[in-house]
Amino acid sequence: MNKDLLPSPFTTIHDTFAEVAAGAFNQDFMSTLSRVGWSIVIAVAAGVPVGIILGAKAAVYRSVEFLIDFFRSTPATAMFPLFLLLFGLGDAAKIAVAAFAAWLVIVFNVAYGVLNARRTRILAAQSMGASHLRIFGDVIFFETLPQTFVGLRNAVSIALVVIIVAEMFIGATDGLGHRIIDAQISYELPDMYGSILVTGALGYGLNLLLLVLEGRLIHWSGR
């Protein structure tokens, strides 16, 4: 094994912890986290209402299902040229393409959750004379939350991947993706591997945070 290409994992972990403790990753970490955060906020704000509207009427959802599945199956990285033309080389393009990829996942999962809300609870509410607005607020909304969180966790993972790749290849001056590719070009392989580890820790941490939030908000799921 060539130690120049693959340093000892213990050395890499030790050096990475030392750099993290010294604050060497702070700016890049926060830049990536900020871009991911903005992309998810945009995706949720635009995706949840659209998912609810599509899921409320099965016929409407079926009519656009092909488009959703088509774009959801298209690699988001293939959309980089389009978003570069629309938004330029700045952060707007990186956030926009990540938000678009996350938006598709959220729309699909929210619509699926609305479509598959338990009919027995909806019928029970209707039998008690509840209005459509009351049924949505008290039954459908809560029935949809578990599937919404599934979509949100997937959306965060996809947004992180897109942001990292965008930071590598779309004119970034900071961020973990930029740090990874910069270390690879300058042959600072321990720093490259360390940046990859920090990126993985960020993704794991975001997923864990959402799992904890999901457990607190929808502890009644499945009952």
Coordinates of N, CA and C in Angstrom, one line a residue:
M1 N 0.8 -1.2 0.0 CA 0.0 0.0 0.0 C 0.9 1.2 0.0
N2 N 0.6 2.2 -0.9 CA 1.4 3.4 -1.0 C 0.9 4.4 0.0
K3 N 1.8 4.7 1.0 CA 1.4 5.6 2.1 C 1.3 7.0 1.6
D4 N 1.9 7.3 0.5 CA 1.8 8.7 -0.1 C 0.4 8.9 -0.6
L5 N -0.2 7.9 -1.1 CA -1.6 8.0 -1.7 C -2.7 7.7 -0.6
L6 N -2.4 6.9 0.3 CA -3.3 6.5 1.3 C -2.6 6.5 2.7
P7 N -2.6 7.7 3.3 CA -2.0 7.8 4.6 C -2.7 6.9 5.7
S8 N -2.0 6.6 6.7 CA -2.6 5.8 7.8 C -3.9 6.5 8.3
P9 N -4.9 5.7 8.5 CA -6.2 6.2 9.0 C -6.1 6.9 10.3
F10 N -5.2 6.3 11.2 CA -5.0 6.9 12.5 C -4.3 8.3 12.4
T11 N -3.4 8.4 11.5 CA -2.7 9.7 11.3 C -3.7 10.7 10.7
T12 N -4.5 10.2 9.8 CA -5.5 11.1 9.2 C -6.5 11.6 10.2
I13 N -7.0 10.7 11.0 CA -8.0 11.0 12.1 C -7.4 12.0 13.1
H14 N -6.2 11.7 13.5 CA -5.5 12.5 14.5 C -5.3 13.9 13.9
D15 N -4.8 14.0 12.7 CA -4.6 15.3 12.1 C -5.9 16.1 11.9
T16 N -6.9 15.4 11.5 CA -8.2 16.0 11.3 C -8.8 16.6 12.6
F17 N -8.7 15.8 13.7 CA -9.2 16.3 15.0 C -8.4 17.5 15.4
A18 N -7.1 17.5 15.2 CA -6.2 18.6 15.5 C -6.6 19.9 14.7
E19 N -6.9 19.7 13.5 CA -7.3 20.8 12.7 C -8.7 21.3 13.1
V20 N -9.6 20.4 13.4 CA -11.0 20.8 13.8 C -10.8 21.6 15.1
A21 N -10.0 21.1 16.1 CA -9.8 21.8 17.3 C -9.2 23.2 17.2
A22 N -8.4 23.3 16.1 CA -7.7 24.6 15.9 C -8.6 25.6 15.1
G23 N -9.8 25.1 14.7 CA -10.7 25.9 13.9 C -10.4 26.1 12.5
A24 N -9.6 25.2 11.9 CA -9.2 25.3 10.5 C -10.4 25.0 9.6
F25 N -11.3 24.3 10.0 CA -12.5 23.9 9.2 C -13.7 24.9 9.4
N26 N -13.6 25.8 10.3 CA -14.8 26.6 10.7 C -15.4 27.3 9.5
Q27 N -14.6 28.0 8.7 CA -15.2 28.8 7.7 C -15.8 28.0 6.6
D28 N -15.0 26.9 6.2 CA -15.5 26.0 5.1 C -16.8 25.3 5.6
F29 N -16.7 24.8 6.8 CA -17.9 24.1 7.4 C -19.1 25.0 7.4
M30 N -19.0 26.2 7.9 CA -20.1 27.1 8.0 C -20.6 27.5 6.6
S31 N -19.7 27.7 5.7 CA -20.2 28.0 4.3 C -21.0 27.0 3.7
T32 N -20.5 25.7 3.8 CA -21.3 24.6 3.3 C -22.6 24.4 4.0
L33 N -22.6 24.5 5.3 CA -23.8 24.4 6.1 C -24.8 25.5 5.8
S34 N -24.3 26.7 5.6 CA -25.2 27.8 5.2 C -25.9 27.5 3.8
R35 N -25.1 27.1 2.9 CA -25.7 26.8 1.5 C -26.7 25.7 1.6
V36 N -26.4 24.6 2.3 CA -27.4 23.5 2.5 C -28.6 24.0 3.2
G37 N -28.4 24.8 4.2 CA -29.6 25.3 5.0 C -30.5 26.2 4.1
W38 N -29.9 27.1 3.3 CA -30.8 27.9 2.5 C -31.5 27.1 1.4
S39 N -30.8 26.1 0.9 CA -31.4 25.3 -0.2 C -32.6 24.5 0.4
I40 N -32.5 24.0 1.6 CA -33.6 23.3 2.2 C -34.7 24.2 2.6
V41 N -34.4 25.4 3.1 CA -35.5 26.3 3.4 C -36.3 26.7 2.2
I42 N -35.6 26.9 1.1 CA -36.3 27.2 -0.2 C -37.1 26.0 -0.6
A43 N -36.5 24.8 -0.6 CA -37.2 23.6 -1.0 C -38.4 23.3 -0.2
V44 N -38.3 23.5 1.1 CA -39.5 23.2 2.0 C -40.6 24.3 1.7
A45 N -40.2 25.5 1.7 CA -41.2 26.6 1.5 C -41.9 26.5 0.2
A46 N -41.2 26.0 -0.9 CA -41.9 25.9 -2.2 C -42.5 24.5 -2.4
G47 N -41.9 23.5 -1.7 CA -42.3 22.1 -2.0 C -43.5 21.6 -1.2
V48 N -43.6 22.0 0.1 CA -44.7 21.5 0.9 C -46.1 22.0 0.3
P49 N -46.3 23.3 0.0 CA -47.6 23.7 -0.5 C -47.9 22.9 -1.8
V50 N -46.9 22.8 -2.7 CA -47.1 22.1 -4.0 C -47.5 20.7 -3.8
G51 N -46.8 20.0 -2.9 CA -47.0 18.6 -2.5 C -48.4 18.4 -2.0
I52 N -48.9 19.4 -1.2 CA -50.2 19.3 -0.6 C -51.3 19.5 -1.7
I53 N -51.1 20.4 -2.6 CA -52.0 20.7 -3.6 C -52.1 19.5 -4.6
L54 N -51.0 18.9 -4.9 CA -51.0 17.7 -5.8 C -51.6 16.5 -5.1
G55 N -51.3 16.3 -3.9 CA -51.8 15.2 -3.2 C -53.2 15.2 -2.8
A56 N -53.8 16.5 -2.7 CA -55.2 16.6 -2.4 C -56.1 16.0 -3.4
K57 N -55.7 16.1 -4.7 CA -56.5 15.5 -5.8 C -55.6 14.5 -6.6
A58 N -56.0 13.3 -6.5 CA -55.2 12.2 -7.1 C -55.1 12.4 -8.6
A59 N -56.2 12.9 -9.2 CA -56.1 13.1 -10.7 C -55.1 14.2 -11.1
V60 N -55.0 15.2 -10.2 CA -54.0 16.3 -10.5 C -52.6 15.7 -10.4
Y61 N -52.4 14.9 -9.3 CA -51.0 14.3 -9.1 C -50.7 13.3 -10.3
R62 N -51.6 12.5 -10.7 CA -51.4 11.6 -11.8 C -51.0 12.3 -13.1
S63 N -51.6 13.5 -13.3 CA -51.3 14.2 -14.5 C -49.9 14.8 -14.6
V64 N -49.3 15.0 -13.5 CA -47.9 15.6 -13.5 C -46.9 14.6 -12.9
E65 N -47.4 13.4 -12.6 CA -46.5 12.4 -12.0 C -45.3 12.1 -12.9
F66 N -45.5 12.0 -14.2 CA -44.4 11.8 -15.1 C -43.3 12.8 -15.0
L67 N -43.7 14.1 -15.0 CA -42.7 15.2 -14.9 C -41.9 15.1 -13.6
I68 N -42.6 14.9 -12.5 CA -41.9 14.8 -11.2 C -40.9 13.6 -11.2
D69 N -41.4 12.5 -11.7 CA -40.5 11.3 -11.7 C -39.3 11.5 -12.7
F70 N -39.6 12.2 -13.8 CA -38.5 12.4 -14.8 C -37.4 13.3 -14.2
F71 N -37.8 14.4 -13.6 CA -36.8 15.4 -13.1 C -36.2 14.8 -11.8
R72 N -37.0 14.0 -11.0 CA -36.4 13.4 -9.8 C -35.3 12.4 -10.2
S73 N -35.5 11.7 -11.3 CA -34.5 10.7 -11.8 C -33.4 11.3 -12.5
T74 N -33.5 12.6 -12.9 CA -32.4 13.2 -13.6 C -31.3 13.7 -12.6
P75 N -30.0 13.3 -12.8 CA -29.0 13.8 -11.8 C -29.0 15.3 -11.8
A76 N -29.0 15.8 -10.5 CA -29.0 17.3 -10.4 C -27.8 17.9 -10.9
T77 N -26.7 17.2 -10.9 CA -25.4 17.7 -11.4 C -25.5 18.0 -12.9
A78 N -26.4 17.3 -13.6 CA -26.6 17.5 -15.1 C -27.3 18.8 -15.3
M79 N -27.9 19.4 -14.3 CA -28.6 20.7 -14.4 C -27.6 21.9 -14.2
F80 N -26.4 21.6 -13.8 CA -25.4 22.7 -13.5 C -25.4 23.8 -14.6
P81 N -25.2 23.3 -15.9 CA -25.1 24.4 -17.0 C -26.3 25.3 -17.1
L82 N -27.5 24.7 -16.9 CA -28.7 25.5 -17.0 C -28.7 26.6 -15.8
F83 N -28.4 26.1 -14.6 CA -28.4 27.0 -13.5 C -27.3 28.1 -13.5
L84 N -26.2 27.7 -14.1 CA -25.1 28.6 -14.3 C -25.5 29.7 -15.2
L85 N -26.2 29.4 -16.3 CA -26.7 30.4 -17.3 C -27.7 31.3 -16.6
L86 N -28.5 30.8 -15.7 CA -29.6 31.6 -15.1 C -29.1 32.4 -13.9
F87 N -28.1 31.9 -13.1 CA -27.7 32.5 -11.9 C -26.3 32.9 -11.8
G88 N -25.5 32.6 -12.8 CA -24.0 32.9 -12.8 C -23.2 32.0 -11.9
L89 N -22.0 32.4 -11.6 CA -21.0 31.6 -10.9 C -21.1 31.7 -9.3
G90 N -22.0 32.6 -8.8 CA -22.0 32.8 -7.4 C -22.7 31.8 -6.6
D91 N -23.0 32.1 -5.3 CA -23.7 31.1 -4.5 C -25.1 30.9 -4.9
A92 N -25.7 31.8 -5.6 CA -27.1 31.6 -6.0 C -27.3 30.4 -6.9
A93 N -26.3 30.1 -7.8 CA -26.5 28.9 -8.7 C -26.3 27.7 -7.9
K94 N -25.4 27.6 -6.9 CA -25.2 26.4 -6.1 C -26.4 26.2 -5.2
I95 N -27.0 27.2 -4.6 CA -28.1 27.0 -3.8 C -29.4 26.7 -4.6
A96 N -29.5 27.3 -5.8 CA -30.7 27.0 -6.6 C -30.7 25.6 -7.1
V97 N -29.6 25.1 -7.6 CA -29.6 23.7 -8.1 C -29.9 22.7 -7.0
A98 N -29.3 23.0 -5.8 CA -29.5 22.1 -4.6 C -31.0 22.2 -4.2
A99 N -31.5 23.4 -4.2 CA -32.9 23.6 -3.8 C -33.9 22.9 -4.7
F100 N -33.5 22.9 -6.0 CA -34.4 22.3 -7.0 C -34.4 20.8 -6.8
A101 N -33.2 20.2 -6.6 CA -33.1 18.7 -6.4 C -33.9 18.3 -5.1
A102 N -33.7 19.1 -4.0 CA -34.4 18.8 -2.8 C -35.9 19.1 -2.9
W103 N -36.3 20.1 -3.7 CA -37.7 20.4 -3.9 C -38.5 19.2 -4.5
L104 N -37.9 18.6 -5.5 CA -38.5 17.5 -6.1 C -38.8 16.3 -5.1
V105 N -37.8 16.1 -4.3 CA -38.0 15.0 -3.3 C -39.1 15.3 -2.3
I106 N -39.1 16.6 -1.8 CA -40.1 17.0 -0.9 C -41.5 17.0 -1.5
V107 N -41.6 17.5 -2.7 CA -43.0 17.4 -3.4 C -43.5 16.0 -3.5
F108 N -42.6 15.1 -3.9 CA -43.0 13.7 -4.1 C -43.5 13.1 -2.8
N109 N -42.7 13.3 -1.7 CA -43.0 12.7 -0.4 C -44.3 13.3 0.2
V110 N -44.4 14.6 0.1 CA -45.6 15.3 0.7 C -46.8 14.8 0.0
A111 N -46.8 14.8 -1.4 CA -48.0 14.4 -2.1 C -48.3 13.0 -1.8
Y112 N -47.3 12.1 -1.7 CA -47.5 10.7 -1.4 C -48.2 10.6 0.0
G113 N -47.7 11.4 0.9 CA -48.3 11.3 2.3 C -49.7 11.8 2.3
V114 N -50.1 12.8 1.5 CA -51.5 13.3 1.5 C -52.3 12.2 0.8
L115 N -51.8 11.7 -0.3 CA -52.6 10.7 -1.0 C -52.9 9.4 -0.2
N116 N -52.0 9.1 0.7 CA -52.1 7.9 1.5 C -52.5 8.1 2.9
A117 N -53.1 9.3 3.2 CA -53.6 9.5 4.6 C -54.7 8.5 4.9
R118 N -54.7 8.0 6.1 CA -55.7 7.0 6.5 C -57.1 7.4 6.3
R119 N -57.8 6.7 5.4 CA -59.1 7.1 5.0 C -60.1 6.9 6.2
T120 N -59.8 6.0 7.1 CA -60.7 5.7 8.2 C -60.8 7.0 9.1
R121 N -59.7 7.6 9.3 CA -59.7 8.8 10.2 C -60.4 10.0 9.5
I122 N -60.1 10.1 8.2 CA -60.8 11.1 7.4 C -62.3 10.9 7.4
L123 N -62.8 9.7 7.2 CA -64.2 9.4 7.2 C -64.8 9.6 8.6
A124 N -64.0 9.3 9.6 CA -64.6 9.6 11.0 C -64.8 11.0 11.2
A125 N -63.8 11.9 10.7 CA -63.9 13.3 10.9 C -65.1 13.8 10.1
Q126 N -65.3 13.3 8.9 CA -66.4 13.7 8.0 C -67.8 13.3 8.7
S127 N -67.8 12.2 9.3 CA -69.1 11.7 9.9 C -69.5 12.6 11.1
M128 N -68.4 13.3 11.7 CA -68.7 14.2 12.8 C -69.0 15.6 12.4
G129 N -69.0 15.8 11.0 CA -69.4 17.1 10.5 C -68.3 18.1 10.3
A130 N -67.1 17.6 10.4 CA -65.9 18.5 10.3 C -65.8 19.1 8.8
S131 N -65.4 20.3 8.7 CA -65.3 20.9 7.4 C -64.0 20.4 6.7
H132 N -63.9 20.7 5.4 CA -62.7 20.3 4.7 C -61.4 20.9 5.3
L133 N -61.5 22.2 5.7 CA -60.3 22.9 6.3 C -60.0 22.2 7.6
R134 N -61.0 21.9 8.4 CA -60.7 21.3 9.7 C -60.1 19.9 9.5
I135 N -60.6 19.1 8.6 CA -60.1 17.8 8.3 C -58.7 17.9 7.9
F136 N -58.3 18.8 7.0 CA -57.0 19.0 6.6 C -56.1 19.3 7.8
G137 N -56.5 20.3 8.6 CA -55.6 20.8 9.7 C -55.5 19.8 10.8
D138 N -56.5 19.0 11.1 CA -56.5 18.1 12.3 C -56.2 16.7 11.9
V139 N -56.4 16.3 10.6 CA -56.2 14.9 10.3 C -55.1 14.7 9.2
I140 N -55.4 15.3 8.0 CA -54.4 15.0 6.9 C -53.0 15.6 7.2
F141 N -53.0 16.8 7.8 CA -51.7 17.4 8.0 C -50.8 16.5 8.9
F142 N -51.4 16.0 10.0 CA -50.6 15.2 10.9 C -50.3 13.8 10.4
E143 N -51.3 13.3 9.5 CA -51.0 12.0 8.9 C -49.9 12.1 7.9
T144 N -49.7 13.3 7.3 CA -48.7 13.5 6.3 C -47.3 13.7 6.9
L145 N -47.2 14.1 8.1 CA -45.9 14.5 8.7 C -44.8 13.4 8.7
P146 N -45.2 12.1 9.0 CA -44.1 11.1 8.9 C -43.5 11.0 7.5
Q147 N -44.3 11.0 6.5 CA -43.8 10.9 5.1 C -43.0 12.2 4.7
T148 N -43.5 13.3 5.3 CA -42.8 14.6 5.0 C -41.4 14.5 5.6
F149 N -41.2 14.0 6.8 CA -39.9 13.9 7.4 C -39.0 12.9 6.6
V150 N -39.6 11.9 6.1 CA -38.8 11.0 5.2 C -38.2 11.7 4.0
G151 N -39.1 12.5 3.4 CA -38.7 13.3 2.3 C -37.6 14.4 2.7
L152 N -37.8 15.0 3.9 CA -36.9 16.0 4.3 C -35.5 15.4 4.6
R153 N -35.4 14.2 5.2 CA -34.1 13.6 5.4 C -33.4 13.3 4.1
N154 N -34.2 12.8 3.1 CA -33.6 12.5 1.8 C -33.2 13.8 1.1
A155 N -34.0 14.8 1.2 CA -33.7 16.1 0.6 C -32.5 16.7 1.1
V156 N -32.2 16.6 2.4 CA -31.0 17.2 3.0 C -29.8 16.5 2.5
S157 N -29.9 15.1 2.4 CA -28.8 14.4 1.9 C -28.4 14.7 0.5
I158 N -29.5 14.9 -0.4 CA -29.3 15.2 -1.8 C -28.7 16.6 -1.9
A159 N -29.3 17.6 -1.1 CA -28.8 18.9 -1.1 C -27.3 19.0 -0.7
L160 N -26.9 18.3 0.3 CA -25.5 18.3 0.7 C -24.6 17.7 -0.4
V161 N -25.0 16.7 -1.1 CA -24.2 16.1 -2.2 C -24.1 17.1 -3.3
V162 N -25.2 17.8 -3.7 CA -25.2 18.7 -4.8 C -24.3 19.9 -4.4
I163 N -24.4 20.4 -3.2 CA -23.6 21.6 -2.8 C -22.1 21.2 -2.8
I164 N -21.8 20.1 -2.3 CA -20.3 19.7 -2.2 C -19.8 19.6 -3.7
V165 N -20.5 19.0 -4.6 CA -20.1 18.9 -6.0 C -20.0 20.3 -6.6
A166 N -21.0 21.1 -6.3 CA -21.0 22.5 -6.8 C -19.8 23.3 -6.3
E167 N -19.4 23.1 -5.0 CA -18.3 23.8 -4.5 C -17.0 23.3 -5.1
M168 N -17.0 22.1 -5.6 CA -15.8 21.5 -6.2 C -15.5 22.1 -7.6
F169 N -16.6 22.3 -8.3 CA -16.5 22.6 -9.8 C -17.1 23.9 -10.3
I170 N -17.8 24.7 -9.4 CA -18.5 25.9 -9.8 C -17.9 27.1 -9.1
G171 N -16.7 27.4 -9.3 CA -16.1 28.7 -8.9 C -16.2 29.0 -7.5
A172 N -16.2 28.1 -6.5 CA -16.3 28.4 -5.1 C -14.9 28.8 -4.6
T173 N -14.9 29.7 -3.6 CA -13.7 30.1 -2.9 C -13.7 29.6 -1.5
D174 N -14.7 28.9 -1.0 CA -14.8 28.3 0.3 C -15.7 27.1 0.3
G175 N -15.9 26.5 1.4 CA -16.8 25.3 1.5 C -16.0 24.0 1.5
L176 N -16.6 23.0 2.1 CA -15.9 21.7 2.2 C -15.6 21.1 0.8
G177 N -16.5 21.3 -0.1 CA -16.2 20.8 -1.5 C -15.0 21.4 -2.1
H178 N -14.9 22.7 -1.9 CA -13.7 23.5 -2.4 C -12.5 23.0 -1.7
R179 N -12.6 22.8 -0.4 CA -11.4 22.3 0.4 C -10.9 21.0 -0.1
I180 N -11.9 20.1 -0.4 CA -11.5 18.7 -0.8 C -10.8 18.8 -2.2
I181 N -11.3 19.5 -3.1 CA -10.7 19.5 -4.4 C -9.4 20.3 -4.4
D182 N -9.3 21.4 -3.6 CA -8.1 22.2 -3.4 C -7.0 21.3 -2.8
A183 N -7.3 20.5 -1.8 CA -6.3 19.6 -1.2 C -5.9 18.5 -2.2
Q184 N -6.8 18.1 -3.0 CA -6.4 17.0 -4.0 C -5.5 17.6 -5.0
I185 N -5.7 18.8 -5.5 CA -4.9 19.4 -6.5 C -3.5 19.7 -6.0
S186 N -3.4 20.2 -4.7 CA -2.1 20.5 -4.1 C -1.5 19.3 -3.5
Y187 N -2.1 18.2 -3.6 CA -1.6 16.9 -3.1 C -1.4 16.9 -1.6
E188 N -2.3 17.6 -0.9 CA -2.4 17.5 0.6 C -3.4 16.4 0.9
L189 N -3.0 15.2 0.8 CA -3.9 14.1 0.9 C -4.5 13.9 2.3
P190 N -3.7 14.1 3.4 CA -4.3 14.0 4.7 C -5.5 15.0 4.9
D191 N -5.2 16.2 4.4 CA -6.3 17.2 4.5 C -7.5 16.9 3.6
M192 N -7.2 16.3 2.5 CA -8.3 15.9 1.6 C -9.2 14.8 2.3
Y193 N -8.5 13.8 2.8 CA -9.3 12.7 3.5 C -10.0 13.3 4.8
G194 N -9.3 14.2 5.4 CA -9.9 14.8 6.6 C -11.2 15.6 6.2
S195 N -11.1 16.3 5.1 CA -12.3 17.1 4.7 C -13.4 16.2 4.3
I196 N -13.1 15.0 3.7 CA -14.1 14.1 3.4 C -14.8 13.6 4.7
L197 N -14.0 13.3 5.7 CA -14.5 12.8 7.0 C -15.4 13.9 7.6
V198 N -15.0 15.1 7.5 CA -15.8 16.2 8.1 C -17.1 16.4 7.3
T199 N -17.1 16.2 6.0 CA -18.3 16.2 5.2 C -19.3 15.1 5.6
G200 N -18.7 13.9 5.8 CA -19.5 12.8 6.2 C -20.1 13.0 7.6
A201 N -19.4 13.6 8.5 CA -19.9 13.9 9.8 C -21.0 15.0 9.7
L202 N -20.9 15.9 8.8 CA -21.9 16.9 8.7 C -23.2 16.3 8.2
G203 N -23.1 15.4 7.2 CA -24.3 14.7 6.7 C -24.9 13.8 7.8
Y204 N -24.1 13.1 8.5 CA -24.6 12.3 9.6 C -25.3 13.1 10.7
G205 N -24.7 14.2 11.0 CA -25.2 15.1 12.0 C -26.6 15.7 11.7
L206 N -26.7 16.1 10.4 CA -28.0 16.7 10.0 C -29.1 15.6 10.0
N207 N -28.7 14.4 9.5 CA -29.7 13.3 9.5 C -30.1 13.0 10.9
L208 N -29.1 12.9 11.9 CA -29.4 12.6 13.3 C -30.3 13.7 13.9
L209 N -30.0 15.0 13.6 CA -30.8 16.1 14.1 C -32.3 15.9 13.6
L210 N -32.5 15.6 12.4 CA -33.8 15.4 11.9 C -34.5 14.2 12.5
L211 N -33.8 13.2 12.7 CA -34.4 12.0 13.4 C -34.9 12.4 14.8
V212 N -34.0 13.1 15.5 CA -34.4 13.5 16.9 C -35.6 14.4 16.8
L213 N -35.6 15.4 15.9 CA -36.8 16.3 15.7 C -38.0 15.6 15.4
E214 N -37.9 14.6 14.5 CA -39.0 13.8 14.1 C -39.6 13.0 15.3
G215 N -38.7 12.4 16.1 CA -39.2 11.7 17.2 C -39.9 12.5 18.2
R216 N -39.5 13.8 18.3 CA -40.2 14.7 19.3 C -41.5 15.2 18.7
L217 N -41.5 15.5 17.5 CA -42.7 16.1 16.9 C -43.8 15.1 16.5
I218 N -43.4 13.9 16.1 CA -44.4 13.0 15.7 C -44.2 11.6 16.4
H219 N -44.1 11.7 17.7 CA -44.0 10.6 18.6 C -45.2 9.6 18.5
W220 N -46.3 10.1 18.0 CA -47.5 9.4 17.9 C -47.5 8.5 16.6
S221 N -46.5 8.7 15.7 CA -46.6 8.0 14.4 C -46.8 6.5 14.6
G222 N -47.7 5.9 13.8 CA -47.9 4.5 13.8 C -49.0 4.0 14.7
R223 N -49.4 5.0 15.6 CA -50.5 4.6 16.5 C -51.9 4.7 16.0

